[in-house]
Amino acid sequence: MMKLTRSWMIAFFLVCSAGVLTSCSKDDDNSIVNPQPKEYFTLWNSCEALTALQDYVKDVTDPTSKNFIREEDRIATFDMDGTFIGELYPSYFEYNLLEHRGLDDTTYEAPKEVMETAQEIRDFVRTGKKLPDQFDLKHAYAAAKAYSGMTLAEFDQYVKDYAQQPANGFTGMTYAQSFYKPMLEVFNYLKANGFTYYVVTGTDRFISRALVEAIGIEPNRVIGMDVKLHSTSQGTAEGVNYTIGREEDLVRTDELIIKNLKTNKVLQISQEIGKVPVLSFGNSGGDAAMHNYALGNTKYKTAAFMLIADDDQRDHADRDKALRLAEQWRAAGYHVISMRDDFKTIYGDGVVKTDFTFPVDTRALTEWQAGRTVSQADVDAFGGIDKCFAAEPIPDGVWARMQGKTYKENPYIGRDDLRHIRALHWDYDQQMHVGEMVCNKQIADRLVTILRQLFEAKYPIQRMLLPDVYNADDETQMRDNNSSCFCYRNISASSTLSKHARGLAVDINTLYNPYIKTLTSGTLLIEPATGEPYCDRSWDFPYKITHDDLCFKLFTEAGFEWGGDWTSVKDYQHFEFVE
């Protein structure tokens, strides 16, 4: 009995002691600082899109809500260019990078496809010339080729080095810093609320990884355009038949796997994430498929957001176009984020929009890079138009390119018999292009004079490249509408040497002025084969050579005959010097 009483006394003492401690704590309430909720959106104005996002997140993260989403299923996908990083210069970062690689990187000799694609980007940016149809895919193939052979580490550094350049059209910012600061707050907000977000972009996966590393996005959460990889010692062996060594690196190849646009984004999300997202963020029609995929998630409540570039004061934007798109996106059921109205800042303090500036580029002329577009300012800096038309002995570099292609060892003609022609030419795009030909020294001065007269008249010649660019394959260069002269080869469907083999014949705008011959079998031979629509000379089309054409007039007056006047065959592209 005594033990039981003593136990109750101890318990009573502990309860009283606890009461004293609790009461002391209450007396000291004024010293407690309650933490304030974190403010995630300091760079946003109050707006419909932000309210919609916050209401959505609050709803789906509330365990008591019927719309509650488990943390492992809170998946958000973000496009990159124009969604949280600037479309500057005024194009995609990867377009800028390819332009630099193909036209300005002195350590790299760009093949035709890369240089041409890079030039099309430059012409679009600097003159507003429309990009060709299906350019996204053309760029993807050219980019695969442009960086082929680089290890992943080398390419990563190449991207980061270029990104350190000042962003054209702004002061106070490099390309590497060109993130939309308010959108970075969205990343932080979603992360704090248990979301996992992925970058799903049309840009090369490894370019994207290099850019987003600075904002803490892990490389395994980036999905983009892909090229095939090889190990450094794999050679032509397939991966299933080769075991990589410990010291080997992974190398980019020129084989494109996928251009990650539109529905391809959805396919890649399914393959790489394995779950249907519940949130989607984008800025263009290329993101609509990704949005629709998320909105089609029948398991959970979803939302999609489109950002419109409608701020023409702080950024380079087409406001009218953006407002039209806003109506389209709202009609599609997407929330619209206005850069002008919803963002307190875009790139952060100290970043100011300026006019775009472009340096005078004489490299295309000093190195005579045929295929390049040049401006009048470029030509003036080089020394004027007169300096751009000349015939000279074959330079060592040109001679090296010709070996085994347009030039083959023979007893009839050698290097001293040939001349390299430098010329400018116009196309229907009303821009000047660098051109070159190799011809016999007998006609060199005449040919320079003719090409100069065609240039002064702005006569359109689409391409003027050496056939060596096409590995001296005549069909390939003709399909590309190339104009050229020397190539050591036979007459088509014959064992007789062509006058091209001596550099005494010139072909102009070859696709639209085909070679036509009826063979003994009765078969009609058309070269190039894609020139068949232009065999009918009764209708008008670009680049067509006729008796009323300036090209016909200048060549025939200079002692050439036209293949379009022949009877046994018709060679509408062909002007041959009469000896």
Coordinates of C-alpha atoms in Angstrom, one line a residue:
M1 CA 0.0 0.0 0.0
M2 CA 2.9 2.3 0.8
K3 CA 4.5 1.6 -2.6
L4 CA 1.4 2.5 -4.5
T5 CA 1.0 5.9 -2.6
R6 CA 4.6 6.8 -3.3
S7 CA 4.1 6.0 -7.1
W8 CA 1.1 8.4 -7.3
M9 CA 3.0 11.1 -5.6
I10 CA 5.8 10.8 -8.2
A11 CA 3.3 10.9 -11.0
F12 CA 1.6 14.0 -9.5
F13 CA 5.0 15.7 -9.3
L14 CA 5.7 15.0 -13.0
V15 CA 2.4 16.3 -14.1
C16 CA 2.8 19.5 -12.1
S17 CA 6.3 19.9 -13.5
A18 CA 5.0 19.6 -17.0
G19 CA 2.4 22.2 -16.2
V20 CA 5.0 24.6 -15.0
L21 CA 7.1 24.1 -18.1
T22 CA 4.1 24.6 -20.4
S23 CA 3.0 27.6 -18.5
C24 CA 6.5 29.2 -18.8
S25 CA 6.3 28.6 -22.5
K26 CA 3.0 30.4 -22.7
D27 CA 4.3 33.3 -20.7
D28 CA 7.1 33.7 -23.4
D29 CA 4.9 33.8 -26.5
N30 CA 6.2 37.2 -27.6
S31 CA 9.6 35.7 -28.3
I32 CA 8.4 33.1 -30.8
V33 CA 8.8 34.0 -34.6
N34 CA 6.4 32.1 -36.8
P35 CA 8.0 31.5 -40.2
Q36 CA 6.3 33.3 -43.1
P37 CA 5.2 31.3 -46.1
K38 CA 7.8 31.5 -48.9
E39 CA 6.9 33.8 -51.7
Y40 CA 7.7 32.1 -55.0
F41 CA 6.4 34.6 -57.5
T42 CA 8.2 37.9 -56.7
L43 CA 8.8 38.6 -60.5
W44 CA 5.1 38.1 -61.5
N45 CA 2.3 40.5 -61.7
S46 CA -1.1 39.4 -60.4
C47 CA -2.7 37.7 -63.5
E48 CA -5.1 35.0 -64.6
A49 CA -2.4 32.5 -65.6
L50 CA -0.6 32.7 -62.3
T51 CA -3.8 32.4 -60.3
A52 CA -4.8 29.4 -62.4
L53 CA -1.4 27.7 -61.8
Q54 CA -1.5 28.3 -58.0
D55 CA -5.2 27.2 -57.7
Y56 CA -4.3 24.0 -59.7
V57 CA -1.3 23.2 -57.6
K58 CA -3.1 23.9 -54.3
D59 CA -6.0 21.6 -55.4
V60 CA -4.0 18.6 -56.6
T61 CA -1.6 18.6 -53.7
D62 CA -4.3 18.7 -51.0
P63 CA -4.8 15.2 -49.7
T64 CA -8.4 16.0 -48.9
S65 CA -9.2 17.1 -52.4
K66 CA -10.9 14.8 -54.9
N67 CA -8.3 16.0 -57.4
F68 CA -5.4 14.9 -55.2
I69 CA -2.4 13.6 -57.3
R70 CA 0.2 11.4 -55.7
E71 CA 3.7 12.9 -55.7
E72 CA 5.1 10.3 -58.0
D73 CA 2.5 11.2 -60.6
R74 CA 3.0 15.0 -60.5
I75 CA 4.8 15.2 -63.8
A76 CA 5.2 18.6 -65.6
T77 CA 6.8 19.1 -69.1
F78 CA 8.3 22.3 -70.4
D79 CA 9.3 23.3 -73.9
M80 CA 12.6 25.2 -73.8
D81 CA 13.1 27.9 -76.5
G82 CA 10.6 30.6 -76.1
T83 CA 9.1 29.0 -73.0
F84 CA 11.8 29.6 -70.4
I85 CA 14.8 30.7 -72.5
G86 CA 14.9 33.5 -75.1
E87 CA 14.5 32.9 -78.8
L88 CA 17.3 35.4 -79.5
Y89 CA 19.0 36.8 -82.6
P90 CA 15.9 36.4 -83.3
S91 CA 16.0 32.6 -83.7
Y92 CA 16.7 29.5 -81.7
F93 CA 20.0 29.1 -79.9
E94 CA 20.8 25.9 -81.8
Y95 CA 20.3 27.8 -85.1
N96 CA 22.7 30.5 -83.9
L97 CA 25.2 27.8 -83.0
L98 CA 25.0 26.1 -86.4
E99 CA 25.3 29.5 -88.1
H100 CA 28.5 30.1 -86.2
R101 CA 29.8 26.5 -86.8
G102 CA 29.2 26.7 -90.6
L103 CA 30.2 30.2 -91.3
D104 CA 32.5 31.6 -88.6
D105 CA 34.3 28.8 -86.9
T106 CA 37.8 29.0 -88.4
T107 CA 38.7 25.6 -87.0
Y108 CA 36.0 23.9 -89.1
E109 CA 35.7 23.4 -92.8
A110 CA 32.0 23.1 -93.4
P111 CA 30.7 20.7 -96.0
K112 CA 28.1 22.0 -98.5
E113 CA 25.0 20.9 -96.5
V114 CA 26.2 22.6 -93.3
M115 CA 27.4 25.8 -95.0
E116 CA 24.2 26.1 -97.0
T117 CA 21.9 25.6 -94.0
A118 CA 24.0 28.0 -91.9
Q119 CA 23.7 30.6 -94.7
E120 CA 20.0 30.1 -94.8
I121 CA 19.8 30.9 -91.1
R122 CA 22.0 34.0 -91.6
D123 CA 19.9 35.2 -94.5
F124 CA 16.7 34.7 -92.4
V125 CA 18.1 36.6 -89.4
R126 CA 19.8 39.4 -91.3
T127 CA 17.5 40.0 -94.3
G128 CA 14.3 38.3 -93.3
K129 CA 14.5 35.8 -96.2
K130 CA 12.0 33.0 -95.6
L131 CA 13.5 29.7 -94.5
P132 CA 12.9 26.8 -96.9
D133 CA 10.0 24.5 -96.3
Q134 CA 10.7 21.7 -93.8
F135 CA 13.6 23.6 -92.5
D136 CA 13.4 22.1 -89.0
L137 CA 14.4 18.7 -90.5
K138 CA 17.0 20.2 -92.8
H139 CA 18.6 21.9 -89.9
A140 CA 18.6 18.7 -87.9
Y141 CA 20.4 16.7 -90.6
A142 CA 22.9 19.6 -91.1
A143 CA 23.5 19.9 -87.3
A144 CA 24.1 16.1 -87.0
K145 CA 26.8 16.4 -89.7
A146 CA 28.3 19.6 -88.3
Y147 CA 29.2 18.2 -84.8
S148 CA 29.9 14.6 -85.9
G149 CA 33.1 13.3 -84.4
M150 CA 33.0 15.4 -81.2
T151 CA 33.0 13.6 -77.9
L152 CA 30.2 14.5 -75.6
A153 CA 32.5 16.4 -73.4
E154 CA 34.0 18.4 -76.3
F155 CA 30.5 19.2 -77.6
D156 CA 29.3 20.3 -74.1
Q157 CA 32.2 22.7 -73.8
Y158 CA 31.7 23.9 -77.4
V159 CA 28.1 24.9 -76.5
K160 CA 29.0 26.5 -73.3
D161 CA 31.9 28.5 -74.8
Y162 CA 29.6 29.9 -77.5
A163 CA 26.9 30.7 -74.9
Q164 CA 29.3 33.0 -73.2
Q165 CA 29.0 35.5 -76.0
P166 CA 26.9 38.7 -75.4
A167 CA 23.4 38.1 -76.7
N168 CA 22.9 40.1 -79.9
G169 CA 20.1 42.7 -79.5
F170 CA 20.6 43.2 -75.7
T171 CA 23.1 44.7 -73.3
G172 CA 23.9 43.2 -70.0
M173 CA 23.3 39.5 -70.9
T174 CA 25.0 36.6 -72.5
Y175 CA 23.2 33.7 -74.3
A176 CA 24.0 31.5 -71.3
Q177 CA 22.0 34.0 -69.0
S178 CA 19.0 34.4 -71.3
F179 CA 16.5 32.7 -69.1
Y180 CA 13.0 34.2 -68.5
K181 CA 13.5 34.8 -64.8
P182 CA 9.7 34.6 -63.9
M183 CA 9.6 31.1 -65.4
L184 CA 12.5 30.0 -63.3
E185 CA 10.2 30.8 -60.3
V186 CA 7.7 28.3 -61.7
F187 CA 10.3 25.6 -61.5
N188 CA 11.0 26.4 -57.9
Y189 CA 7.4 26.5 -57.0
L190 CA 6.6 23.1 -58.6
K191 CA 9.6 21.5 -57.0
A192 CA 8.5 22.7 -53.6
N193 CA 5.1 21.1 -54.2
G194 CA 6.4 17.7 -55.1
F195 CA 6.4 18.0 -58.9
T196 CA 9.0 16.5 -61.2
Y197 CA 9.6 18.6 -64.3
Y198 CA 11.2 17.6 -67.6
V199 CA 12.5 19.8 -70.5
V200 CA 11.0 18.4 -73.7
T201 CA 12.4 20.4 -76.6
G202 CA 13.1 20.3 -80.4
T203 CA 16.6 21.4 -79.6
D204 CA 19.5 18.9 -79.6
R205 CA 19.4 17.0 -76.3
F206 CA 23.1 17.8 -75.5
I207 CA 22.8 21.5 -76.4
S208 CA 19.8 21.6 -74.0
R209 CA 21.7 19.8 -71.2
A210 CA 24.6 22.3 -71.5
L211 CA 22.3 25.3 -71.3
V212 CA 20.0 24.1 -68.4
E213 CA 22.8 22.8 -66.2
A214 CA 23.2 26.4 -64.8
I215 CA 19.7 26.4 -63.4
G216 CA 20.0 23.0 -61.8
I217 CA 18.0 20.8 -64.2
E218 CA 19.6 17.3 -64.2
P219 CA 20.6 15.9 -67.6
N220 CA 18.3 12.9 -67.2
R221 CA 15.3 15.3 -67.2
V222 CA 16.1 16.6 -70.7
I223 CA 14.5 15.1 -73.8
G224 CA 15.4 16.6 -77.2
M225 CA 16.6 16.0 -80.7
D226 CA 18.9 13.0 -80.8
V227 CA 21.8 11.7 -82.9
K228 CA 23.3 8.3 -82.8
L229 CA 26.4 7.9 -80.6
H230 CA 29.4 5.7 -81.0
S231 CA 32.3 4.9 -78.8
T232 CA 35.7 6.2 -80.0
S233 CA 37.0 2.8 -81.0
Q234 CA 33.7 1.2 -82.1
G235 CA 34.2 1.9 -85.8
T236 CA 31.5 0.4 -88.0
A237 CA 30.6 -2.4 -85.5
E238 CA 27.0 -2.3 -84.2
G239 CA 26.6 -1.8 -80.5
V240 CA 25.2 -5.2 -80.0
N241 CA 28.4 -6.7 -81.3
Y242 CA 30.9 -4.4 -79.5
T243 CA 32.0 -4.0 -75.9
I244 CA 33.2 -0.6 -75.0
G245 CA 36.5 -0.3 -73.1
R246 CA 37.0 1.6 -69.9
E247 CA 39.1 4.3 -71.5
E248 CA 36.8 5.0 -74.4
D249 CA 34.7 8.1 -74.9
L250 CA 31.3 8.5 -76.5
V251 CA 31.3 10.4 -79.8
R252 CA 28.5 12.1 -81.8
T253 CA 27.8 10.7 -85.3
D254 CA 26.1 12.3 -88.3
E255 CA 23.1 9.9 -88.0
L256 CA 19.9 11.7 -86.9
I257 CA 17.6 9.5 -84.7
I258 CA 14.7 11.9 -84.2
K259 CA 13.7 15.6 -84.5
N260 CA 11.7 16.1 -81.3
L261 CA 8.8 18.2 -82.5
K262 CA 5.0 18.0 -82.3
T263 CA 3.8 14.4 -81.9
N264 CA 7.5 13.2 -81.6
K265 CA 7.5 15.0 -78.3
V266 CA 4.6 12.9 -77.1
L267 CA 6.3 9.7 -78.3
Q268 CA 9.5 10.6 -76.5
I269 CA 7.6 11.5 -73.3
S270 CA 5.9 8.1 -73.3
Q271 CA 9.1 6.2 -74.0
E272 CA 11.4 8.1 -71.6
I273 CA 9.1 9.1 -68.7
G274 CA 6.5 6.3 -68.9
K275 CA 3.8 8.4 -67.4
V276 CA 1.3 10.9 -68.9
P277 CA 2.1 14.5 -67.6
V278 CA -0.5 16.5 -65.7
L279 CA 1.1 19.9 -66.5
S280 CA 2.5 21.2 -69.7
F281 CA 4.2 24.5 -70.7
G282 CA 5.0 25.7 -74.2
N283 CA 4.9 28.7 -76.5
S284 CA 4.1 27.6 -80.0
G285 CA 2.1 25.2 -82.2
G286 CA 4.9 22.7 -81.9
D287 CA 4.0 22.3 -78.3
A288 CA 0.2 21.7 -78.9
A289 CA 0.6 17.9 -79.2
M290 CA 2.5 17.8 -75.9
H291 CA -0.3 19.9 -74.3
N292 CA -3.1 17.8 -75.7
Y293 CA -1.3 14.7 -74.4
A294 CA -1.4 16.1 -70.9
L295 CA -4.9 17.3 -71.2
G296 CA -6.0 13.9 -72.4
N297 CA -4.8 12.4 -69.1
T298 CA -8.1 10.9 -67.8
K299 CA -6.7 9.8 -64.5
Y300 CA -5.9 13.2 -63.0
K301 CA -6.9 16.9 -63.3
T302 CA -4.6 18.6 -65.8
A303 CA -3.6 22.0 -67.1
A304 CA -1.6 23.5 -70.0
F305 CA 0.0 26.9 -70.4
M306 CA 1.1 28.8 -73.5
L307 CA 3.5 31.8 -73.2
I308 CA 3.1 34.5 -75.8
A309 CA 6.0 36.8 -76.8
D310 CA 4.0 40.0 -76.8
D311 CA 6.5 42.4 -75.2
D312 CA 8.1 44.5 -77.9
Q313 CA 9.6 46.9 -75.4
R314 CA 11.8 44.6 -73.3
D315 CA 12.2 41.9 -76.0
H316 CA 12.2 41.5 -79.8
A317 CA 8.6 40.5 -80.3
D318 CA 5.9 40.6 -82.9
R319 CA 3.1 41.8 -80.7
D320 CA 0.3 41.5 -83.3
K321 CA 1.2 37.9 -84.1
A322 CA 1.4 37.1 -80.4
L323 CA -2.1 38.4 -79.7
R324 CA -3.5 36.4 -82.5
L325 CA -1.9 33.3 -81.1
A326 CA -3.3 34.1 -77.6
E327 CA -6.8 33.9 -79.0
Q328 CA -6.0 30.6 -80.7
W329 CA -4.5 29.1 -77.5
R330 CA -7.4 30.2 -75.3
A331 CA -9.8 28.6 -77.8
A332 CA -7.8 25.4 -77.5
G333 CA -8.3 25.3 -73.7
Y334 CA -4.8 26.5 -72.8
H335 CA -4.0 29.2 -70.2
V336 CA -2.1 32.1 -71.7
I337 CA 1.0 33.7 -70.1
S338 CA 1.6 37.3 -71.4
M339 CA 5.3 38.3 -71.2
R340 CA 4.3 42.0 -71.3
D341 CA 1.5 41.9 -68.8
D342 CA 2.4 39.1 -66.5
F343 CA 6.1 39.5 -66.0
K344 CA 7.6 42.3 -63.9
T345 CA 10.9 41.5 -65.6
I346 CA 12.0 39.2 -68.4
Y347 CA 15.7 38.7 -68.2
G348 CA 16.4 40.5 -64.9
D349 CA 17.7 43.9 -63.9
G350 CA 20.3 45.5 -66.1
V351 CA 19.3 43.8 -69.3
V352 CA 18.2 46.3 -72.0
K353 CA 16.9 45.6 -75.5
T354 CA 18.9 47.2 -78.3
D355 CA 18.9 47.0 -82.1
F356 CA 20.6 43.9 -83.6
T357 CA 24.0 44.5 -85.0
F358 CA 25.9 42.4 -87.5
P359 CA 29.6 42.7 -88.3
V360 CA 30.9 43.2 -91.8
D361 CA 32.0 39.7 -93.0
T362 CA 34.9 39.6 -95.5
R363 CA 35.9 36.0 -94.7
A364 CA 33.6 34.6 -97.4
L365 CA 35.5 36.8 -99.9
T366 CA 39.1 36.6 -98.6
E367 CA 38.8 32.8 -98.5
W368 CA 36.5 32.8 -101.5
Q369 CA 33.8 30.5 -99.9
A370 CA 31.5 29.7 -102.8
G371 CA 27.9 29.4 -101.8
R372 CA 28.1 32.2 -99.2
T373 CA 25.8 35.2 -99.3
V374 CA 27.5 38.6 -99.0
S375 CA 26.2 42.1 -98.6
Q376 CA 27.3 45.3 -100.4
A377 CA 29.0 46.3 -97.2
D378 CA 31.0 43.1 -97.2
V379 CA 32.0 43.6 -100.8
D380 CA 33.0 47.2 -100.2
A381 CA 35.2 46.2 -97.2
F382 CA 36.8 43.5 -99.4
G383 CA 37.8 46.2 -102.0
G384 CA 34.8 46.5 -104.3
I385 CA 33.0 44.6 -107.1
D386 CA 35.9 44.7 -109.5
K387 CA 38.0 42.6 -107.1
C388 CA 35.3 39.9 -107.0
F389 CA 35.6 39.0 -110.7
A390 CA 38.9 37.4 -111.8
A391 CA 40.6 34.5 -113.5
E392 CA 43.7 33.1 -111.9
P393 CA 45.9 30.0 -111.9
I394 CA 44.4 27.2 -109.9
P395 CA 45.1 27.8 -106.1
D396 CA 46.6 24.9 -104.2
G397 CA 43.5 24.4 -102.1
V398 CA 41.2 24.2 -105.1
W399 CA 43.6 21.9 -106.9
A400 CA 43.6 19.6 -103.9
R401 CA 39.8 19.5 -103.8
M402 CA 39.7 18.5 -107.5
Q403 CA 41.9 15.5 -107.2
G404 CA 40.1 12.2 -108.1
K405 CA 36.9 14.2 -108.6
T406 CA 36.7 16.7 -111.4
Y407 CA 40.3 16.2 -112.2
K408 CA 41.7 12.8 -113.1
E409 CA 45.2 12.1 -114.5
N410 CA 45.0 12.3 -118.3
P411 CA 47.2 13.1 -121.3
Y412 CA 45.1 15.9 -122.6
I413 CA 44.8 18.6 -120.0
G414 CA 46.7 19.6 -116.9
R415 CA 46.7 22.2 -114.1
D416 CA 48.5 24.9 -116.2
D417 CA 45.7 24.6 -118.9
L418 CA 43.0 25.6 -116.4
R419 CA 42.0 28.7 -114.6
H420 CA 40.0 29.4 -111.4
I421 CA 37.1 31.9 -111.9
R422 CA 35.9 34.0 -109.1
A423 CA 32.6 35.7 -109.5
L424 CA 29.5 37.0 -107.7
H425 CA 26.0 36.1 -108.8
W426 CA 22.4 37.0 -108.0
D427 CA 19.6 34.6 -107.4
Y428 CA 15.8 35.3 -107.3
D429 CA 16.3 36.1 -103.6
Q430 CA 17.9 39.4 -104.7
Q431 CA 21.0 38.7 -102.7
M432 CA 24.6 38.4 -103.8
H433 CA 26.3 35.0 -103.6
V434 CA 29.9 34.0 -103.9
G435 CA 30.5 31.7 -106.9
E436 CA 33.4 29.9 -108.6
M437 CA 34.2 27.9 -111.7
V438 CA 37.2 26.1 -113.2
C439 CA 37.6 26.5 -117.0
N440 CA 40.1 26.3 -119.8
K441 CA 42.5 29.2 -119.9
Q442 CA 41.4 29.8 -123.5
I443 CA 37.9 31.0 -122.4
A444 CA 38.8 32.4 -118.9
D445 CA 38.7 36.1 -119.8
R446 CA 35.5 35.7 -121.9
L447 CA 33.8 33.7 -119.1
V448 CA 34.7 36.4 -116.5
T449 CA 33.3 39.1 -118.7
I450 CA 30.0 37.1 -119.3
L451 CA 29.6 36.4 -115.6
R452 CA 30.2 40.0 -114.7
Q453 CA 27.6 41.2 -117.3
L454 CA 25.0 38.7 -115.9
F455 CA 25.8 39.9 -112.4
E456 CA 25.3 43.6 -113.4
A457 CA 21.9 42.7 -115.0
K458 CA 21.0 40.7 -111.8
Y459 CA 20.4 37.7 -114.0
P460 CA 19.4 34.8 -111.6
I461 CA 21.9 32.0 -111.2
Q462 CA 21.0 29.8 -108.2
R463 CA 24.3 28.1 -107.5
M464 CA 27.9 28.4 -108.8
L465 CA 29.9 25.7 -107.0
L466 CA 32.7 23.4 -108.2
P467 CA 31.3 20.0 -109.1
D468 CA 33.8 18.6 -106.5
V469 CA 31.3 19.7 -103.9
Y470 CA 29.0 16.9 -105.3
N471 CA 31.9 14.4 -105.7
A472 CA 31.8 15.2 -109.4
D473 CA 28.5 13.4 -109.7
D474 CA 26.8 15.2 -112.6
E475 CA 23.2 14.1 -111.8
T476 CA 23.5 15.2 -108.2
Q477 CA 24.8 18.7 -109.1
M478 CA 22.2 19.2 -111.9
R479 CA 19.4 18.3 -109.5
D480 CA 20.8 21.0 -107.2
N481 CA 20.5 23.5 -110.1
N482 CA 24.3 24.1 -110.0
S483 CA 26.1 26.0 -112.7
S484 CA 29.7 24.8 -113.6
C485 CA 32.3 24.3 -116.3
F486 CA 35.2 21.9 -115.9
C487 CA 34.8 18.2 -115.1
Y488 CA 36.9 15.5 -116.7
R489 CA 34.1 13.2 -117.9
N490 CA 32.5 11.7 -121.0
I491 CA 29.5 13.0 -122.8
S492 CA 26.4 11.5 -121.2
A493 CA 25.6 7.9 -122.5
S494 CA 28.8 8.0 -124.6
S495 CA 32.4 7.0 -124.5
T496 CA 33.5 10.3 -126.1
L497 CA 35.1 13.0 -123.9
S498 CA 32.8 15.9 -123.2
K499 CA 34.1 19.5 -123.8
H500 CA 33.6 19.8 -120.1
A501 CA 36.7 17.6 -119.8
R502 CA 38.7 20.3 -121.4
G503 CA 36.9 23.2 -119.6
L504 CA 35.4 24.5 -122.8
A505 CA 31.7 24.1 -121.9
V506 CA 29.6 25.9 -119.3
D507 CA 26.3 24.6 -117.9
I508 CA 23.9 27.2 -116.4
N509 CA 20.9 26.6 -114.1
T510 CA 20.9 22.9 -114.9
L511 CA 17.7 21.6 -113.2
Y512 CA 15.5 24.0 -115.2
N513 CA 17.4 23.5 -118.5
P514 CA 17.7 19.7 -118.8
Y515 CA 19.6 17.5 -121.2
I516 CA 17.2 15.4 -123.4
K517 CA 18.2 12.5 -125.7
T518 CA 16.3 9.6 -127.3
L519 CA 18.3 6.5 -126.9
T520 CA 18.5 3.8 -129.6
S521 CA 16.2 1.7 -127.5
G522 CA 13.6 4.5 -127.8
T523 CA 13.9 5.4 -124.2
L524 CA 14.0 9.1 -123.4
L525 CA 17.0 10.1 -121.4
I526 CA 16.5 13.2 -119.2
E527 CA 19.3 14.6 -117.1
P528 CA 18.7 15.5 -114.4
A529 CA 15.8 13.1 -114.0
T530 CA 14.1 15.6 -111.8
G531 CA 14.2 18.1 -114.7
E532 CA 11.4 16.3 -116.6
P533 CA 8.8 19.0 -115.9
Y534 CA 11.1 21.5 -117.6
C535 CA 11.4 19.5 -120.9
D536 CA 8.2 21.3 -122.0
R537 CA 9.6 24.6 -123.1
S538 CA 6.2 26.1 -124.0
W539 CA 5.5 27.4 -120.5
D540 CA 7.2 30.0 -118.4
F541 CA 9.2 29.1 -115.3
P542 CA 12.2 30.5 -113.4
Y543 CA 15.8 30.1 -114.8
K544 CA 14.5 29.1 -118.3
I545 CA 17.0 29.8 -121.1
T546 CA 15.6 30.8 -124.5
H547 CA 16.7 32.7 -127.6
D548 CA 15.4 35.9 -126.0
D549 CA 17.4 35.2 -122.8
L550 CA 20.4 37.4 -121.8
C551 CA 22.4 34.3 -121.0
F552 CA 21.9 33.0 -124.6
K553 CA 22.8 36.4 -126.0
L554 CA 26.1 36.9 -124.1
F555 CA 27.4 33.4 -124.6
T556 CA 26.6 33.2 -128.3
E557 CA 28.1 36.6 -128.9
A558 CA 31.3 35.4 -127.2
G559 CA 31.7 32.5 -129.5
F560 CA 29.8 29.7 -127.8
E561 CA 27.0 27.6 -129.3
W562 CA 23.9 26.6 -127.4
G563 CA 22.9 23.0 -126.8
G564 CA 19.3 24.1 -127.0
D565 CA 19.8 24.5 -130.8
W566 CA 21.0 21.0 -131.4
T567 CA 18.8 18.6 -133.3
S568 CA 20.0 15.1 -132.2
V569 CA 19.8 16.0 -128.6
K570 CA 18.6 19.0 -126.6
D571 CA 21.0 20.4 -124.0
Y572 CA 19.3 23.5 -122.8
Q573 CA 21.8 24.2 -120.0
H574 CA 24.9 23.9 -122.2
F575 CA 27.1 26.5 -123.8
E576 CA 30.1 25.1 -125.7
F577 CA 33.0 27.1 -127.1
V578 CA 33.5 26.8 -130.8
E579 CA 37.1 26.3 -131.6

